[in-house]
């Protein structure tokens, strides 16, 4: 509850955040709380951390157990759901595809069915740039063909396919967010990426900066890019959080369903990231050149004009130094 215009008491909607103990969901939970929403985090803590649930209520549950979802929805009268819970490693999805189809697809269906039964009609989904596979052009617009090249990307594409069907059948509105590389950390340094999620480039390089890693491997140095290394789009996690709140407000105000890219709109090469880490940390990073990895696109950069236009999304932390600077502050804190 908060005091609205003319002192009227306004109660904002309660939002269920699946995977809210993880990296992105925890940042969104913080912003929702700051904006006056009540939140409930549903998480089985498989990769998340109880300590990241610093706001709202916590329900320990597994989306693989329909009874957990029903108990949670019976207990809390939620108006909207933000669905972050998933397994997120591309490499693991290739070696253990069933684990990914079960958790990211079947368990999302469990959730959608429960939401249908409880009459929850607003759904925000964490999709991924992985739905595009190897892009045919960059910046990538949302209308680009969806052609994933690994099971992880397939799981995201499958869920995106369900959503218009749920809207047609049950009037459940949705926003699907195709994140590019989520990076950075809470500017107040209360949240960030945890050690076990360090398959991402920036935390890996920061780990080398604090001496927990001897060197950083660079996969492919002969791509057709300015310095031969892959170019990626790094979007700050606090900016991602901002887009979620805008989408929620749009859906609650009667706005339509859509899929949106969320990226920085600027690409940085692996070597540019490493150089920026050296500059910010003042430490030298040892680089080991390795061969190309299968399925790595030379360049992947988003066009986020649709989110900018429809949701009025504005990025605050788009400079690479802001992204790496906030991640470095967090990294130093947890490395102590
Ligand atoms: N991090 C990125 O760069 C990125 C990029 C694109 C898309 N995404 C998507 O964003 C979402 C969040 O990613 P993240 O980086 O915060 O990952 P994360 O691993 O930090 O968070 C995922 C959370 O979901 C929980 N979870 C997983 N399976 C569950 C289940 N069956 N029941 C209940 N809870 C479960 C985990 O415990 C964890 O807290 C994921 O859907 C991911 O695919 C992430």
CSV table of C-alpha atoms and ligand atoms in Angstrom, one decimal:
chain,number,residue,atom,x,y,z
A,1,UNK,CA,0.0,0.0,0.0
A,2,UNK,CA,1.1,3.6,-0.6
A,3,UNK,CA,-0.4,7.0,-0.6
A,4,UNK,CA,-1.4,7.9,-4.2
A,5,UNK,CA,-2.6,11.2,-5.6
A,6,UNK,CA,-4.8,13.2,-3.2
A,7,UNK,CA,-3.7,10.9,-0.3
A,8,UNK,CA,-5.9,8.0,-1.4
A,9,UNK,CA,-4.6,4.6,-0.3
A,10,UNK,CA,-3.6,2.6,-3.4
A,11,UNK,CA,-2.7,-1.1,-3.2
A,12,UNK,CA,-0.5,-2.3,-5.9
A,13,UNK,CA,-0.8,-5.8,-7.4
A,14,UNK,CA,1.0,-8.8,-5.8
A,15,UNK,CA,3.5,-10.4,-8.1
A,16,UNK,CA,4.8,-14.0,-8.1
A,17,UNK,CA,8.4,-14.3,-9.1
A,18,UNK,CA,9.5,-17.8,-10.0
A,19,UNK,CA,13.3,-18.0,-9.8
A,20,UNK,CA,13.4,-14.9,-7.7
A,21,UNK,CA,16.3,-16.2,-5.7
A,22,UNK,CA,18.5,-16.2,-8.9
A,23,UNK,CA,20.5,-13.5,-10.5
A,24,UNK,CA,18.0,-11.6,-12.6
A,25,UNK,CA,14.8,-12.4,-10.6
A,26,UNK,CA,16.4,-11.0,-7.4
A,27,UNK,CA,17.1,-7.7,-9.0
A,28,UNK,CA,13.6,-7.5,-10.4
A,29,UNK,CA,12.2,-8.3,-6.9
A,30,UNK,CA,14.2,-5.4,-5.5
A,31,UNK,CA,12.8,-2.9,-8.1
A,32,UNK,CA,9.2,-4.2,-7.8
A,33,UNK,CA,9.4,-3.6,-4.0
A,34,UNK,CA,10.9,-0.2,-4.5
A,35,UNK,CA,8.0,0.6,-6.8
A,36,UNK,CA,5.4,-0.4,-4.2
A,37,UNK,CA,4.5,-3.9,-5.4
A,38,UNK,CA,4.1,-6.8,-3.0
A,39,UNK,CA,6.1,-9.9,-4.1
A,40,UNK,CA,6.3,-13.6,-3.5
A,41,UNK,CA,9.4,-15.5,-4.6
A,42,UNK,CA,8.8,-19.1,-5.6
A,43,UNK,CA,12.1,-20.9,-5.9
A,44,UNK,CA,13.6,-24.4,-5.2
A,45,UNK,CA,17.1,-22.9,-4.6
A,46,UNK,CA,18.6,-25.3,-7.1
A,47,UNK,CA,20.8,-22.5,-8.4
A,48,UNK,CA,19.4,-19.6,-6.4
A,49,UNK,CA,20.3,-18.4,-3.0
A,50,UNK,CA,18.0,-17.8,0.0
A,51,UNK,CA,20.1,-14.7,0.8
A,52,UNK,CA,19.1,-13.1,-2.5
A,53,UNK,CA,15.4,-13.0,-1.4
A,54,UNK,CA,15.8,-9.8,0.6
A,55,UNK,CA,12.3,-8.4,-0.2
A,56,UNK,CA,8.8,-9.8,-0.1
A,57,UNK,CA,7.8,-13.3,0.9
A,58,UNK,CA,9.5,-16.6,0.1
A,59,UNK,CA,7.9,-19.8,-0.8
A,60,UNK,CA,10.2,-22.8,-1.2
A,61,UNK,CA,8.8,-24.9,-4.0
A,62,UNK,CA,9.6,-26.7,-7.2
A,63,UNK,CA,7.8,-26.1,-10.5
A,64,UNK,CA,8.1,-29.9,-11.1
A,65,UNK,CA,5.6,-30.4,-8.3
A,66,UNK,CA,2.1,-29.2,-9.2
A,67,UNK,CA,1.0,-29.4,-5.6
A,68,UNK,CA,3.8,-26.8,-4.7
A,69,UNK,CA,2.5,-24.4,-7.3
A,70,UNK,CA,-1.2,-24.8,-6.2
A,71,UNK,CA,-0.3,-24.4,-2.5
A,72,UNK,CA,1.6,-21.2,-3.3
A,73,UNK,CA,-1.2,-19.8,-5.5
A,74,UNK,CA,-3.8,-20.7,-2.9
A,75,UNK,CA,-1.8,-18.9,-0.2
A,76,UNK,CA,-1.1,-15.7,-2.2
A,77,UNK,CA,-3.6,-13.9,-4.3
A,78,UNK,CA,-1.3,-12.8,-7.2
A,79,UNK,CA,-2.3,-10.7,-10.2
A,80,UNK,CA,0.8,-11.4,-12.3
A,81,UNK,CA,3.7,-13.8,-12.6
A,82,UNK,CA,7.2,-13.2,-13.7
A,83,UNK,CA,8.7,-16.5,-14.7
A,84,UNK,CA,12.5,-16.6,-14.4
A,85,UNK,CA,12.9,-20.2,-13.1
A,86,UNK,CA,14.8,-22.3,-15.5
A,87,UNK,CA,18.1,-24.0,-16.1
A,88,UNK,CA,20.4,-21.7,-18.0
A,89,UNK,CA,23.6,-23.4,-19.2
A,90,UNK,CA,23.7,-23.8,-23.0
A,91,UNK,CA,26.6,-26.4,-22.7
A,92,UNK,CA,24.7,-28.5,-20.1
A,93,UNK,CA,21.6,-28.4,-22.3
A,94,UNK,CA,23.6,-30.0,-25.1
A,95,UNK,CA,24.9,-32.8,-22.8
A,96,UNK,CA,21.7,-33.3,-20.8
A,97,UNK,CA,18.8,-32.2,-23.0
A,98,UNK,CA,16.0,-34.0,-21.0
A,99,UNK,CA,16.9,-32.0,-17.9
A,100,UNK,CA,16.3,-28.8,-19.9
A,101,UNK,CA,13.1,-29.9,-21.7
A,102,UNK,CA,11.7,-31.1,-18.3
A,103,UNK,CA,12.5,-28.0,-16.3
A,104,UNK,CA,12.2,-25.2,-18.9
A,105,UNK,CA,9.3,-26.6,-20.9
A,106,UNK,CA,7.3,-29.2,-18.9
A,107,UNK,CA,7.6,-27.3,-15.6
A,108,UNK,CA,6.5,-24.0,-17.4
A,109,UNK,CA,3.4,-25.9,-18.6
A,110,UNK,CA,2.8,-26.9,-15.0
A,111,UNK,CA,2.9,-23.3,-14.0
A,112,UNK,CA,0.7,-22.1,-16.9
A,113,UNK,CA,-1.9,-24.7,-16.2
A,114,UNK,CA,-2.0,-23.7,-12.5
A,115,UNK,CA,-2.3,-20.0,-13.5
A,116,UNK,CA,-5.2,-20.9,-15.8
A,117,UNK,CA,-6.9,-22.7,-12.9
A,118,UNK,CA,-6.4,-19.8,-10.5
A,119,UNK,CA,-7.4,-17.2,-13.1
A,120,UNK,CA,-4.0,-15.3,-13.2
A,121,UNK,CA,-3.9,-13.5,-16.5
A,122,UNK,CA,-0.6,-11.6,-16.7
A,123,UNK,CA,2.6,-13.5,-17.5
A,124,UNK,CA,6.1,-12.2,-18.1
A,125,UNK,CA,8.5,-14.7,-19.4
A,126,UNK,CA,12.3,-14.8,-19.5
A,127,UNK,CA,13.2,-15.9,-23.0
A,128,UNK,CA,16.6,-15.5,-24.5
A,129,UNK,CA,18.6,-14.3,-27.5
A,130,UNK,CA,19.3,-18.1,-27.9
A,131,UNK,CA,16.0,-18.3,-29.8
A,132,UNK,CA,17.6,-16.7,-32.8
A,133,UNK,CA,20.5,-19.2,-33.2
A,134,UNK,CA,23.2,-17.8,-35.6
A,135,UNK,CA,21.8,-14.4,-36.6
A,136,UNK,CA,21.4,-13.7,-40.3
A,137,UNK,CA,21.7,-10.0,-39.6
A,138,UNK,CA,22.5,-7.7,-36.7
A,139,UNK,CA,21.2,-5.7,-34.9
A,140,UNK,CA,18.6,-8.5,-34.6
A,141,UNK,CA,15.0,-7.4,-34.7
A,142,UNK,CA,12.2,-9.4,-33.1
A,143,UNK,CA,10.9,-10.5,-36.5
A,144,UNK,CA,14.2,-12.4,-37.2
A,145,UNK,CA,13.6,-16.1,-37.9
A,146,UNK,CA,13.7,-18.2,-34.6
A,147,UNK,CA,16.2,-20.9,-35.3
A,148,UNK,CA,17.8,-22.1,-32.1
A,149,UNK,CA,20.9,-24.2,-32.4
A,150,UNK,CA,20.9,-25.9,-28.9
A,151,UNK,CA,18.3,-27.5,-26.6
A,152,UNK,CA,18.4,-24.4,-24.3
A,153,UNK,CA,17.3,-22.1,-27.1
A,154,UNK,CA,14.7,-24.7,-28.2
A,155,UNK,CA,13.1,-24.7,-24.7
A,156,UNK,CA,12.7,-20.9,-24.8
A,157,UNK,CA,11.3,-21.0,-28.3
A,158,UNK,CA,8.8,-23.7,-27.3
A,159,UNK,CA,7.5,-21.7,-24.4
A,160,UNK,CA,7.2,-18.6,-26.6
A,161,UNK,CA,5.0,-20.8,-28.9
A,162,UNK,CA,2.7,-21.7,-26.0
A,163,UNK,CA,2.0,-18.2,-24.9
A,164,UNK,CA,-0.2,-17.0,-27.8
A,165,UNK,CA,-2.1,-20.2,-27.5
A,166,UNK,CA,-2.8,-19.6,-23.8
A,167,UNK,CA,-3.9,-16.1,-24.7
A,168,UNK,CA,-6.3,-17.3,-27.4
A,169,UNK,CA,-7.7,-20.0,-25.2
A,170,UNK,CA,-7.8,-18.4,-21.7
A,171,UNK,CA,-7.1,-14.6,-22.2
A,172,UNK,CA,-3.7,-14.9,-20.5
A,173,UNK,CA,-1.7,-11.9,-21.6
A,174,UNK,CA,2.1,-12.1,-21.8
A,175,UNK,CA,5.4,-10.3,-22.5
A,176,UNK,CA,8.3,-12.5,-23.6
A,177,UNK,CA,11.7,-10.9,-23.0
A,178,UNK,CA,14.6,-12.1,-25.1
A,179,UNK,CA,17.5,-11.1,-23.0
A,180,UNK,CA,20.9,-10.8,-24.6
A,181,UNK,CA,23.8,-11.2,-22.2
A,182,UNK,CA,22.6,-10.2,-18.7
A,183,UNK,CA,25.5,-8.6,-16.9
A,184,UNK,CA,26.5,-6.1,-14.2
A,185,UNK,CA,25.2,-6.1,-10.6
A,186,UNK,CA,23.0,-4.1,-8.3
A,187,UNK,CA,24.4,-0.6,-8.2
A,188,UNK,CA,23.9,-0.6,-4.4
A,189,UNK,CA,26.0,-3.8,-4.3
A,190,UNK,CA,23.2,-5.8,-2.5
A,191,UNK,CA,22.9,-8.4,-5.3
A,192,UNK,CA,25.0,-9.8,-8.2
A,193,UNK,CA,26.0,-13.1,-9.8
A,194,UNK,CA,27.0,-15.9,-7.5
A,195,UNK,CA,30.1,-18.1,-8.0
A,196,UNK,CA,28.3,-21.1,-9.5
A,197,UNK,CA,26.9,-19.0,-12.3
A,198,UNK,CA,30.3,-18.1,-13.6
A,199,UNK,CA,30.0,-19.5,-17.1
A,200,UNK,CA,29.4,-15.9,-18.2
A,201,UNK,CA,32.4,-13.9,-19.6
A,202,UNK,CA,32.4,-10.9,-17.3
A,203,UNK,CA,32.4,-12.8,-14.0
A,204,UNK,CA,35.0,-15.2,-15.4
A,205,UNK,CA,37.3,-12.4,-16.2
A,206,UNK,CA,36.7,-10.7,-12.8
A,207,UNK,CA,37.5,-14.1,-11.2
A,208,UNK,CA,40.9,-13.9,-13.0
A,209,UNK,CA,41.3,-10.3,-11.7
A,210,UNK,CA,40.9,-11.5,-8.1
A,211,UNK,CA,43.3,-14.3,-8.7
A,212,UNK,CA,40.7,-17.2,-8.3
A,213,UNK,CA,41.5,-18.1,-12.0
A,214,UNK,CA,44.9,-18.3,-13.5
A,215,UNK,CA,43.9,-17.2,-17.0
A,216,UNK,CA,40.9,-16.5,-19.3
A,217,UNK,CA,40.4,-18.7,-22.4
A,218,UNK,CA,39.3,-16.8,-25.5
A,219,UNK,CA,37.5,-19.1,-27.9
A,220,UNK,CA,38.2,-18.1,-31.5
A,221,UNK,CA,40.4,-15.2,-32.5
A,222,UNK,CA,40.0,-15.4,-36.2
A,223,UNK,CA,36.3,-14.3,-36.6
A,224,UNK,CA,35.4,-11.6,-39.1
A,225,UNK,CA,35.1,-9.0,-36.4
A,226,UNK,CA,37.4,-5.9,-35.7
A,227,UNK,CA,39.8,-7.8,-33.4
A,228,UNK,CA,38.9,-11.4,-34.4
A,229,UNK,CA,37.0,-12.3,-31.2
A,230,UNK,CA,33.2,-12.7,-30.8
A,231,UNK,CA,31.1,-9.6,-30.3
A,232,UNK,CA,28.2,-9.7,-27.8
A,233,UNK,CA,25.6,-7.4,-26.4
A,234,UNK,CA,25.8,-7.0,-22.6
A,235,UNK,CA,22.7,-5.6,-20.9
A,236,UNK,CA,22.8,-4.4,-17.3
A,237,UNK,CA,20.6,-6.5,-15.0
A,238,UNK,CA,19.2,-3.3,-13.4
A,239,UNK,CA,18.0,-2.1,-16.9
A,240,UNK,CA,16.4,-5.6,-17.4
A,241,UNK,CA,14.6,-5.1,-14.1
A,242,UNK,CA,13.3,-1.7,-15.4
A,243,UNK,CA,11.8,-3.4,-18.5
A,244,UNK,CA,10.0,-5.9,-16.3
A,245,UNK,CA,8.3,-3.3,-14.3
A,246,UNK,CA,7.3,-1.4,-17.5
A,247,UNK,CA,5.8,-4.6,-19.0
A,248,UNK,CA,3.9,-5.3,-15.8
A,249,UNK,CA,2.4,-1.9,-15.8
A,250,UNK,CA,1.5,-2.1,-19.5
A,251,UNK,CA,-0.2,-5.5,-19.0
A,252,UNK,CA,-2.1,-4.4,-15.9
A,253,UNK,CA,-3.2,-1.3,-17.7
A,254,UNK,CA,-4.7,-3.4,-20.5
A,255,UNK,CA,-1.7,-3.3,-22.9
A,256,UNK,CA,-1.3,-6.1,-25.5
A,257,UNK,CA,1.0,-9.1,-25.5
A,258,UNK,CA,4.3,-9.1,-27.3
A,259,UNK,CA,7.8,-10.4,-27.5
A,260,UNK,CA,10.6,-7.9,-27.0
A,261,UNK,CA,14.4,-8.0,-27.3
A,262,UNK,CA,16.3,-6.6,-24.3
A,263,UNK,CA,19.8,-5.7,-25.2
A,264,UNK,CA,22.3,-2.8,-25.1
A,265,UNK,CA,22.2,-2.2,-28.8
A,266,UNK,CA,26.0,-2.1,-28.8
A,267,UNK,CA,28.3,-5.0,-29.2
A,268,UNK,CA,31.6,-5.5,-27.4
A,269,UNK,CA,34.3,-8.0,-28.3
A,270,UNK,CA,35.7,-10.5,-25.9
A,271,UNK,CA,39.0,-8.6,-25.9
A,272,UNK,CA,37.3,-5.3,-25.4
A,273,UNK,CA,35.7,-6.8,-22.3
A,274,UNK,CA,39.0,-8.1,-21.0
A,275,UNK,CA,40.7,-4.7,-21.6
A,276,UNK,CA,37.9,-2.9,-19.8
A,277,UNK,CA,38.3,-5.3,-16.8
A,278,UNK,CA,42.0,-4.5,-16.8
A,279,UNK,CA,41.3,-0.8,-16.8
A,280,UNK,CA,38.7,-0.9,-14.1
A,281,UNK,CA,40.5,-3.3,-11.8
A,282,UNK,CA,44.0,-2.2,-12.5
A,283,UNK,CA,45.1,-5.8,-12.8
A,284,UNK,CA,46.6,-7.7,-15.8
A,285,UNK,CA,44.5,-10.6,-17.1
A,286,UNK,CA,46.4,-13.5,-18.6
A,287,UNK,CA,44.7,-14.6,-21.9
A,288,UNK,CA,44.9,-18.0,-23.4
A,289,UNK,CA,43.8,-18.3,-27.1
A,290,UNK,CA,41.7,-21.3,-27.9
A,291,UNK,CA,39.9,-22.6,-31.0
A,292,UNK,CA,36.4,-21.6,-31.9
A,293,UNK,CA,33.5,-23.3,-30.1
A,294,UNK,CA,30.7,-25.0,-32.1
A,295,UNK,CA,27.7,-22.8,-32.5
A,296,UNK,CA,29.2,-19.5,-31.4
A,297,UNK,CA,27.9,-16.7,-33.7
A,298,UNK,CA,30.6,-14.1,-34.6
A,299,UNK,CA,28.3,-11.2,-33.7
A,300,UNK,CA,25.1,-11.1,-31.7
A,301,UNK,CA,23.7,-7.6,-31.0
A,302,UNK,CA,20.0,-6.8,-30.3
A,303,UNK,CA,17.8,-4.1,-31.7
A,304,UNK,CA,15.7,-3.1,-28.7
A,305,UNK,CA,13.8,-0.4,-30.5
A,306,UNK,CA,10.5,-2.2,-30.0
A,307,UNK,CA,10.8,-2.2,-26.2
A,308,UNK,CA,12.0,1.4,-26.4
A,309,UNK,CA,9.0,2.4,-28.5
A,310,UNK,CA,6.2,0.4,-26.9
A,311,UNK,CA,7.3,0.1,-23.3
A,312,UNK,CA,9.3,3.4,-23.3
A,313,UNK,CA,12.2,1.4,-22.0
A,314,UNK,CA,15.3,3.5,-21.3
A,315,UNK,CA,18.7,2.0,-20.3
A,316,UNK,CA,20.6,3.7,-17.6
A,317,UNK,CA,23.7,1.6,-17.4
A,318,UNK,CA,24.6,1.1,-21.1
A,319,UNK,CA,28.3,2.0,-20.9
A,320,UNK,CA,30.6,-1.0,-20.6
A,321,UNK,CA,32.4,0.7,-17.7
A,322,UNK,CA,29.1,0.9,-15.8
A,323,UNK,CA,28.3,-2.8,-16.5
A,324,UNK,CA,31.8,-4.0,-15.5
A,325,UNK,CA,32.2,-1.4,-12.7
A,326,UNK,CA,29.1,-2.6,-10.8
A,327,UNK,CA,30.0,-6.3,-11.4
A,328,UNK,CA,33.5,-5.6,-10.0
A,329,UNK,CA,32.1,-3.9,-6.9
A,330,UNK,CA,30.0,-7.0,-6.2
A,331,UNK,CA,32.8,-9.4,-7.2
A,332,UNK,CA,35.2,-7.8,-4.7
A,333,UNK,CA,32.5,-8.1,-2.0
A,334,UNK,CA,31.9,-11.8,-2.4
A,335,UNK,CA,35.6,-12.6,-3.0
A,336,UNK,CA,36.5,-11.3,0.5
B,1,LIG,N1,21.6,-14.6,-17.3
B,1,LIG,C1,21.5,-14.4,-18.6
B,1,LIG,O1,22.4,-13.8,-19.3
B,1,LIG,C2,20.2,-14.8,-19.3
B,1,LIG,C3,20.1,-14.5,-20.7
B,1,LIG,C4,18.9,-14.9,-21.3
B,1,LIG,C5,17.9,-15.5,-20.6
B,1,LIG,N2,18.0,-15.8,-19.3
B,1,LIG,C6,16.9,-16.4,-18.6
B,1,LIG,O2,16.6,-15.6,-17.5
B,1,LIG,C7,16.1,-16.4,-16.4
B,1,LIG,C8,16.9,-16.1,-15.1
B,1,LIG,O3,18.2,-16.4,-15.4
B,1,LIG,P1,19.3,-16.2,-14.2
B,1,LIG,O4,20.6,-15.8,-14.9
B,1,LIG,O5,18.8,-15.3,-13.2
B,1,LIG,O6,19.5,-17.7,-13.7
B,1,LIG,P2,19.6,-18.2,-12.2
B,1,LIG,O7,20.1,-19.6,-12.3
B,1,LIG,O8,20.4,-17.3,-11.4
B,1,LIG,O9,18.1,-18.2,-11.7
B,1,LIG,C9,17.2,-19.2,-11.9
B,1,LIG,C10,16.4,-19.4,-10.6
B,1,LIG,O10,15.4,-20.4,-10.9
B,1,LIG,C11,15.3,-21.3,-9.8
B,1,LIG,N3,14.7,-22.6,-10.4
B,1,LIG,C12,15.2,-23.3,-11.4
B,1,LIG,N4,14.4,-24.4,-11.6
B,1,LIG,C13,13.4,-24.3,-10.7
B,1,LIG,C14,12.2,-25.1,-10.4
B,1,LIG,N5,11.9,-26.2,-11.1
B,1,LIG,N6,11.4,-24.6,-9.4
B,1,LIG,C15,11.6,-23.5,-8.7
B,1,LIG,N7,12.7,-22.7,-8.9
B,1,LIG,C16,13.6,-23.1,-9.9
B,1,LIG,C17,16.8,-21.4,-9.4
B,1,LIG,O11,16.9,-21.9,-8.0
B,1,LIG,C18,17.3,-20.0,-9.5
B,1,LIG,O12,17.0,-19.3,-8.3
B,1,LIG,C19,16.2,-17.9,-16.9
B,1,LIG,O13,15.0,-18.3,-17.4
B,1,LIG,C20,17.2,-17.7,-18.0
B,1,LIG,O14,17.0,-18.8,-19.0
B,1,LIG,C21,19.2,-15.4,-18.6
